[in-house]
Amino acid sequence: MFRGLTAAQARAEMLADGIPAGFADILLEVSLAYHQHGGADRLTTTVKDLTGREPISLERFVQDHREAFA
C-alpha cells in the first residue's frame, strides 16, 4: 500500500531501516528535485525502447509475479 510521507517522515523511516543519514538526505534531494521539475508528470518510451515490449501497469506486474510478494 502506498503511503504519502513528508520528507521528515521518509527520512526517519530510512534512518530506522539503517540507511546512513547522508545517503537518506541525497535520496530525499533527488526525489524533491524530480517532483519539482515535473519528472513524475511525463511519459517516456524508455521501457519499450529497452525491452521491445509495451510497458505494463504495476498492478499487472504484481499479479504476474504474485509469488515474489508472498
PDB file of C-alpha atoms in Angstrom:
ATOM      1  CA  MET A   1       0.000   0.000   0.000  1.00  0.00           C
ATOM      2  CA  PHE A   2       1.260   3.463  -0.860  1.00  0.00           C
ATOM      3  CA  ARG A   3       1.562   5.940   1.985  1.00  0.00           C
ATOM      4  CA  GLY A   4       2.367   9.541   1.292  1.00  0.00           C
ATOM      5  CA  LEU A   5       5.095  10.725   3.648  1.00  0.00           C
ATOM      6  CA  THR A   6       6.569  14.092   4.417  1.00  0.00           C
ATOM      7  CA  ALA A   7      10.290  14.436   3.790  1.00  0.00           C
ATOM      8  CA  ALA A   8      10.887  14.276   7.549  1.00  0.00           C
ATOM      9  CA  GLN A   9       8.835  11.075   7.868  1.00  0.00           C
ATOM     10  CA  ALA A  10      10.586   9.472   4.896  1.00  0.00           C
ATOM     11  CA  ARG A  11      13.990  10.390   6.328  1.00  0.00           C
ATOM     12  CA  ALA A  12      13.072   8.991   9.743  1.00  0.00           C
ATOM     13  CA  GLU A  13      11.939   5.708   8.169  1.00  0.00           C
ATOM     14  CA  MET A  14      15.098   5.427   6.088  1.00  0.00           C
ATOM     15  CA  LEU A  15      17.247   6.027   9.163  1.00  0.00           C
ATOM     16  CA  ALA A  16      15.227   3.444  11.104  1.00  0.00           C
ATOM     17  CA  ASP A  17      15.883   0.980   8.253  1.00  0.00           C
ATOM     18  CA  GLY A  18      19.618   1.541   8.631  1.00  0.00           C
ATOM     19  CA  ILE A  19      20.249   3.844   5.694  1.00  0.00           C
ATOM     20  CA  PRO A  20      23.100   6.234   6.538  1.00  0.00           C
ATOM     21  CA  ALA A  21      21.935   9.822   7.143  1.00  0.00           C
ATOM     22  CA  GLY A  22      23.975  11.276   4.274  1.00  0.00           C
ATOM     23  CA  PHE A  23      22.537   8.810   1.785  1.00  0.00           C
ATOM     24  CA  ALA A  24      18.988   9.373   3.067  1.00  0.00           C
ATOM     25  CA  ASP A  25      19.474  13.108   2.538  1.00  0.00           C
ATOM     26  CA  ILE A  26      20.695  12.542  -1.025  1.00  0.00           C
ATOM     27  CA  LEU A  27      17.691  10.317  -1.812  1.00  0.00           C
ATOM     28  CA  LEU A  28      15.340  12.985  -0.495  1.00  0.00           C
ATOM     29  CA  GLU A  29      17.066  15.717  -2.521  1.00  0.00           C
ATOM     30  CA  VAL A  30      16.818  13.680  -5.723  1.00  0.00           C
ATOM     31  CA  SER A  31      13.160  12.881  -5.055  1.00  0.00           C
ATOM     32  CA  LEU A  32      12.328  16.516  -4.375  1.00  0.00           C
ATOM     33  CA  ALA A  33      14.152  17.728  -7.485  1.00  0.00           C
ATOM     34  CA  TYR A  34      12.417  15.092  -9.599  1.00  0.00           C
ATOM     35  CA  HIS A  35       8.969  16.114  -8.442  1.00  0.00           C
ATOM     36  CA  GLN A  36       9.639  19.862  -8.544  1.00  0.00           C
ATOM     37  CA  HIS A  37      10.766  19.685 -12.170  1.00  0.00           C
ATOM     38  CA  GLY A  38       7.851  17.557 -13.325  1.00  0.00           C
ATOM     39  CA  GLY A  39       9.791  14.332 -13.843  1.00  0.00           C
ATOM     40  CA  ALA A  40       6.871  12.377 -12.459  1.00  0.00           C
ATOM     41  CA  ASP A  41       4.469  14.039 -14.873  1.00  0.00           C
ATOM     42  CA  ARG A  42       5.772  12.852 -18.210  1.00  0.00           C
ATOM     43  CA  LEU A  43       5.611   9.564 -20.018  1.00  0.00           C
ATOM     44  CA  THR A  44       8.591   8.213 -21.919  1.00  0.00           C
ATOM     45  CA  THR A  45       9.199   5.365 -24.331  1.00  0.00           C
ATOM     46  CA  THR A  46      12.151   4.014 -22.321  1.00  0.00           C
ATOM     47  CA  VAL A  47      10.576   0.666 -21.382  1.00  0.00           C
ATOM     48  CA  LYS A  48       9.619  -0.104 -24.974  1.00  0.00           C
ATOM     49  CA  ASP A  49      12.949   1.188 -26.289  1.00  0.00           C
ATOM     50  CA  LEU A  50      14.916  -1.064 -23.926  1.00  0.00           C
ATOM     51  CA  THR A  51      12.733  -4.176 -23.922  1.00  0.00           C
ATOM     52  CA  GLY A  52      10.916  -4.016 -27.244  1.00  0.00           C
ATOM     53  CA  ARG A  53       7.631  -4.535 -25.358  1.00  0.00           C
ATOM     54  CA  GLU A  54       4.900  -2.194 -24.255  1.00  0.00           C
ATOM     55  CA  PRO A  55       5.036  -1.347 -20.544  1.00  0.00           C
ATOM     56  CA  ILE A  56       2.524  -2.878 -18.146  1.00  0.00           C
ATOM     57  CA  SER A  57       0.885  -1.429 -15.071  1.00  0.00           C
ATOM     58  CA  LEU A  58       2.232  -2.026 -11.591  1.00  0.00           C
ATOM     59  CA  GLU A  59      -0.973  -3.908 -10.826  1.00  0.00           C
ATOM     60  CA  ARG A  60      -0.359  -6.288 -13.753  1.00  0.00           C
ATOM     61  CA  PHE A  61       3.274  -6.778 -12.725  1.00  0.00           C
ATOM     62  CA  VAL A  62       2.275  -7.683  -9.171  1.00  0.00           C
ATOM     63  CA  GLN A  63      -0.378 -10.090 -10.444  1.00  0.00           C
ATOM     64  CA  ASP A  64       2.116 -11.727 -12.793  1.00  0.00           C
ATOM     65  CA  HIS A  65       4.734 -12.062 -10.028  1.00  0.00           C
ATOM     66  CA  ARG A  66       2.448 -12.637  -7.048  1.00  0.00           C
ATOM     67  CA  GLU A  67       4.671 -15.387  -5.598  1.00  0.00           C
ATOM     68  CA  ALA A  68       7.563 -12.935  -5.219  1.00  0.00           C
ATOM     69  CA  PHE A  69       5.459 -10.819  -2.862  1.00  0.00           C
ATOM     70  CA  ALA A  70       4.255 -13.646  -0.625  1.00  0.00           C
TER      71      ALA A  70
END
